[in-house]
mmCIF file of C-alpha atoms in Angstrom:
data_model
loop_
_atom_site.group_PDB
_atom_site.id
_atom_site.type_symbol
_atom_site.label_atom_id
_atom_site.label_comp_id
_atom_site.label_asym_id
_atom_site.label_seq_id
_atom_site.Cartn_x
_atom_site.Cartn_y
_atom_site.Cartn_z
ATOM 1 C CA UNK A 1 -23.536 -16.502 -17.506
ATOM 2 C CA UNK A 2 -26.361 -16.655 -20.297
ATOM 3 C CA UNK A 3 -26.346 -13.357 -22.968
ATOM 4 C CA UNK A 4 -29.533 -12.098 -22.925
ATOM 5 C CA UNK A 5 -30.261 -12.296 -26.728
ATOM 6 C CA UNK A 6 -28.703 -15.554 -27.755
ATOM 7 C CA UNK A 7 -29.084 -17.103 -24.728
ATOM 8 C CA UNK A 8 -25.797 -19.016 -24.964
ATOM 9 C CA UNK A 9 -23.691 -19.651 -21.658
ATOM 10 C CA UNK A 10 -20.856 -17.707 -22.084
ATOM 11 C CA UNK A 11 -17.525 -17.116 -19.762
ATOM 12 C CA UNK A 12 -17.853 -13.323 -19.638
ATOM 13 C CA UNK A 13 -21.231 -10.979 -20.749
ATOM 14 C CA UNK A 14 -20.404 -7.413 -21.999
ATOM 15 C CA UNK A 15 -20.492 -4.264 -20.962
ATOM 16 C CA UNK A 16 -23.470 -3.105 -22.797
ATOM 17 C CA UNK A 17 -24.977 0.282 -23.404
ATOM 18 C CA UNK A 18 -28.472 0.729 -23.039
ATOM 19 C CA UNK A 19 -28.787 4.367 -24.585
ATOM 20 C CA UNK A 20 -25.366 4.517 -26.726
ATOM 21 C CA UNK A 21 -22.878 6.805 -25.754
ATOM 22 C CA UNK A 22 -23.188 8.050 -29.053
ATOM 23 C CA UNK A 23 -26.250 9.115 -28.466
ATOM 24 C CA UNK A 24 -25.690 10.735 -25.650
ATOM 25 C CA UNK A 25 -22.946 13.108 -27.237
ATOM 26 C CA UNK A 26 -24.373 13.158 -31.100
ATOM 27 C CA UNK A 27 -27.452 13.276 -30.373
ATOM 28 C CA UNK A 28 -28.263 17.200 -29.054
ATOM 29 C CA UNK A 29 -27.544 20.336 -30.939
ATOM 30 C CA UNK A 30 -24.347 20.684 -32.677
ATOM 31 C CA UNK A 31 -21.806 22.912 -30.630
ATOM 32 C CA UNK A 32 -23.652 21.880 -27.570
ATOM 33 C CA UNK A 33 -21.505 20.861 -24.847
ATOM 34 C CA UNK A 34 -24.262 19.788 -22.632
ATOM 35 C CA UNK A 35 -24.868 16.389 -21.100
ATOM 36 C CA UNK A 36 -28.016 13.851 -22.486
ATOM 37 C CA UNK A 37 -30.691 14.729 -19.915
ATOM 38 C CA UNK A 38 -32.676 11.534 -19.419
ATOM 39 C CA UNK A 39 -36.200 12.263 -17.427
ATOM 40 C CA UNK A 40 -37.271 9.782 -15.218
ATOM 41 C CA UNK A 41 -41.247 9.429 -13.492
ATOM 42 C CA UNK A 42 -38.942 8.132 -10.155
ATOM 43 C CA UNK A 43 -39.531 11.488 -7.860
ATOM 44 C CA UNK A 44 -35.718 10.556 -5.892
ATOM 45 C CA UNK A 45 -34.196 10.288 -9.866
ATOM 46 C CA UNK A 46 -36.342 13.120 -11.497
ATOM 47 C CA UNK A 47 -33.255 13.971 -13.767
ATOM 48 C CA UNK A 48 -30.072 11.363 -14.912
ATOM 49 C CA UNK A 49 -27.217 13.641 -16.405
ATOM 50 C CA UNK A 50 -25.461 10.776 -18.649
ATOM 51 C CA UNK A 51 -22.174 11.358 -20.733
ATOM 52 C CA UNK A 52 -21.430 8.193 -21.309
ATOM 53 C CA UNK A 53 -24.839 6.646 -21.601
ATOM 54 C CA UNK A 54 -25.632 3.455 -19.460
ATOM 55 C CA UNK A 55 -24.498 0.265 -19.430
ATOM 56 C CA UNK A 56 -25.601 -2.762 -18.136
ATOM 57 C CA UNK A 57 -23.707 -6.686 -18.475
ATOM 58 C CA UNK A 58 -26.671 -8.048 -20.757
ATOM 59 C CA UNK A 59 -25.872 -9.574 -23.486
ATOM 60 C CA UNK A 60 -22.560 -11.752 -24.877
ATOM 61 C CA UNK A 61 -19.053 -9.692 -26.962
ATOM 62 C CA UNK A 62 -20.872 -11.223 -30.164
ATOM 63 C CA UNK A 63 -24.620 -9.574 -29.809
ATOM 64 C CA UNK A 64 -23.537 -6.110 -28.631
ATOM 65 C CA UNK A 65 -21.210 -6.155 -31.771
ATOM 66 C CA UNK A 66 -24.329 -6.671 -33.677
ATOM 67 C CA UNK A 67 -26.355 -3.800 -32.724
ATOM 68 C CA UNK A 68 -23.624 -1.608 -34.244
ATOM 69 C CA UNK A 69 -25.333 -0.743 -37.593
ATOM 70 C CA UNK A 70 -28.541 -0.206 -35.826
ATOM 71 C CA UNK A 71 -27.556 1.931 -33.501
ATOM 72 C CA UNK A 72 -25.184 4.249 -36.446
ATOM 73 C CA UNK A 73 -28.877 4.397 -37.995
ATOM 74 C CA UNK A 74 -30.274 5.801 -34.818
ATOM 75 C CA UNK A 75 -26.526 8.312 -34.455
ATOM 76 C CA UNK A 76 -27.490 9.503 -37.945
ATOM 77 C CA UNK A 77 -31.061 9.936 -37.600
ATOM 78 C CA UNK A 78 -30.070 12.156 -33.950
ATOM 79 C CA UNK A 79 -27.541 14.342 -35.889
ATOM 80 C CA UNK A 80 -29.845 15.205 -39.092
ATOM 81 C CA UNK A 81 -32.880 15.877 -37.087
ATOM 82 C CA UNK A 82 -33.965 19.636 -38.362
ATOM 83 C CA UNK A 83 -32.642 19.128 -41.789
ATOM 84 C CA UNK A 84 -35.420 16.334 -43.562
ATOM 85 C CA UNK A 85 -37.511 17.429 -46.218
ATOM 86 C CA UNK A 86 -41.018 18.817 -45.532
ATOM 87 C CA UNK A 87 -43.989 16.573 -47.473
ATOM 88 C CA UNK A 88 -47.211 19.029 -47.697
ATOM 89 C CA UNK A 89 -50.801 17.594 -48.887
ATOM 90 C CA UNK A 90 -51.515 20.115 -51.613
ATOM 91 C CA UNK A 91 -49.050 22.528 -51.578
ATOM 92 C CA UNK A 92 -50.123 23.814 -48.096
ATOM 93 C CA UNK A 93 -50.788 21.441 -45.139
ATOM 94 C CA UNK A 94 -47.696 20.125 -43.633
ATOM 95 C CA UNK A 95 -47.988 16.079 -43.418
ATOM 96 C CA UNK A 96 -44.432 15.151 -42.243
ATOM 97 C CA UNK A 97 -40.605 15.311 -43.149
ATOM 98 C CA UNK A 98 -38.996 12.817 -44.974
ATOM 99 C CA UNK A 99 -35.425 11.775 -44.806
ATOM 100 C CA UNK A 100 -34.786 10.377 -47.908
ATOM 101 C CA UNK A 101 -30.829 9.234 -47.081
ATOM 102 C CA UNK A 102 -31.538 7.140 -43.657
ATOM 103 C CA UNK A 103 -32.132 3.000 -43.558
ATOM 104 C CA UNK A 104 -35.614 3.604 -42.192
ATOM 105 C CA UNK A 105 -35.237 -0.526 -41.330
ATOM 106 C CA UNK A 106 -32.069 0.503 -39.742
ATOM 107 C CA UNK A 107 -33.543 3.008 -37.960
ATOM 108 C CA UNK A 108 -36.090 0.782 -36.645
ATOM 109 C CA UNK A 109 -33.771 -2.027 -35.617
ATOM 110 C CA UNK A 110 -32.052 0.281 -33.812
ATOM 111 C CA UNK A 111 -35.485 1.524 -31.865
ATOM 112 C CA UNK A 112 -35.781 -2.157 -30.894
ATOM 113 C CA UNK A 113 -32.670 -2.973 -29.799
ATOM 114 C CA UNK A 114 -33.063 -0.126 -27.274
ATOM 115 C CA UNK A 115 -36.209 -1.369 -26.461
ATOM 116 C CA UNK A 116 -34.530 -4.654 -25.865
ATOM 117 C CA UNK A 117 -31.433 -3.798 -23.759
ATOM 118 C CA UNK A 118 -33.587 -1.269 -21.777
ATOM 119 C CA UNK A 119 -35.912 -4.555 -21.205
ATOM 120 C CA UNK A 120 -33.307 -6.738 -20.274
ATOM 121 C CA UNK A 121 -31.010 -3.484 -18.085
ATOM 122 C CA UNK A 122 -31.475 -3.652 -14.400
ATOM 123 C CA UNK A 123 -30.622 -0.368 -14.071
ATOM 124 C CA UNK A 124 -33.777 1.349 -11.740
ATOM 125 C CA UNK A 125 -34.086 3.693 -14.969
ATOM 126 C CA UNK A 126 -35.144 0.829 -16.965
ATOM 127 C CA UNK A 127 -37.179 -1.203 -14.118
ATOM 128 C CA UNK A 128 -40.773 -0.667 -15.634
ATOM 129 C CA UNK A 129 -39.597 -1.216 -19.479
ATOM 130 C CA UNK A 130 -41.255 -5.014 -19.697
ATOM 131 C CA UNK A 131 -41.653 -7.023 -22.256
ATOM 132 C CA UNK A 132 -44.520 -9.796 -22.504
ATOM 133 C CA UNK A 133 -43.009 -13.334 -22.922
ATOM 134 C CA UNK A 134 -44.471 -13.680 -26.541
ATOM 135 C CA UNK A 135 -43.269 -10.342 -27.799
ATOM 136 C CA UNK A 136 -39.747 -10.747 -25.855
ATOM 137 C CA UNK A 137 -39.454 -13.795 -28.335
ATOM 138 C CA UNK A 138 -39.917 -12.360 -31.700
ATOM 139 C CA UNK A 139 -37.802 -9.791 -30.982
ATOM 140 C CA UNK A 140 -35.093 -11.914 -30.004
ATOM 141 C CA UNK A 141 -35.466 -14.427 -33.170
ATOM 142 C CA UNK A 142 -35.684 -10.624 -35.204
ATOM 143 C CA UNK A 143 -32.235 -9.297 -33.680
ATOM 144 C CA UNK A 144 -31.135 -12.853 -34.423
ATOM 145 C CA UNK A 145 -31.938 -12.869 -37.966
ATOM 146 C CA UNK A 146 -30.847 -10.487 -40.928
ATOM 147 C CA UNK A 147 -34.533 -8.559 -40.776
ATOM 148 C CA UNK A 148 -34.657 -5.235 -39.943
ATOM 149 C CA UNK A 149 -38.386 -4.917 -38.993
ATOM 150 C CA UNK A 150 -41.223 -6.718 -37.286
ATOM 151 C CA UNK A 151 -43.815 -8.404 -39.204
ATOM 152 C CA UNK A 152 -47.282 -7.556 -38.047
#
């Protein structure tokens, strides 16, 4: 079988989330007991309940250990949503809210690597998440490397 990112032949691929199970339980209110709800434009799937998030066999033991950091970036960013700090243009007009203690390059690895798995998922959820050929590439050689963002 050939992983997905490295595109090595390996015995075995592994079980690989798509949307971290993390994610699934961090990432909603705290105290909130309630399942991720994942909406979907397929009218016979209009709603996914997901507890444990979804997996797919996409990429080798070695790459899905890699996405680790990214995706804590992405568990943090889910769990402080709500408490950033407001940035205002003069003292009155509300621009955006900064949160000054999260990787922002984390964050955004972890956005891609989503992206990624979702790309390379067969799961019907994922089935119109497609990558062109040239932009498949440089992600792969950028969740190969030790950058955390895209150059433009």
């Amino acid at each position: 079988m050939k992983c997905g990112l490295c595109q090595q032949d390996v015995p075995k691929l592994a079980k690989s989330h798509v949307i971290a199970k993390a994610i699934a339980t961090h990432g909603r209110p705290k105290g909130s007991r309630d399942p991720l709800v994942i909406l979907s434009s397929d009218k016979d799937h209009r709603v996914v309940r997901s507890q444990t998030g979804i997996y797919s066999k996409i990429v080798c033991t070695k790459c899905e250990a890699g996405f680790q950091a990214a995706d804590d970036a992405l568990i943090e960013l889910c769990r402080s949503l709500g408490q950033g700090v407001p940035i205002q243009h003069d003292g009155t007009r509300f621009l955006a809210v900064e949160y000054p203690n999260l990787d922002i390059g984390a964050v955004h690895r972890g956005v891609i690597t989503t992206l990624f798995r979702a790309h390379l998922s067969p799961h019907r959820l994922f089935q119109q998440v497609v990558l062109d050929p040239v932009l498949e590439q440089r992600i792969r050689e950028l969740l190969l490397s030790d950058t955390s963002t895209l150059s433009s």
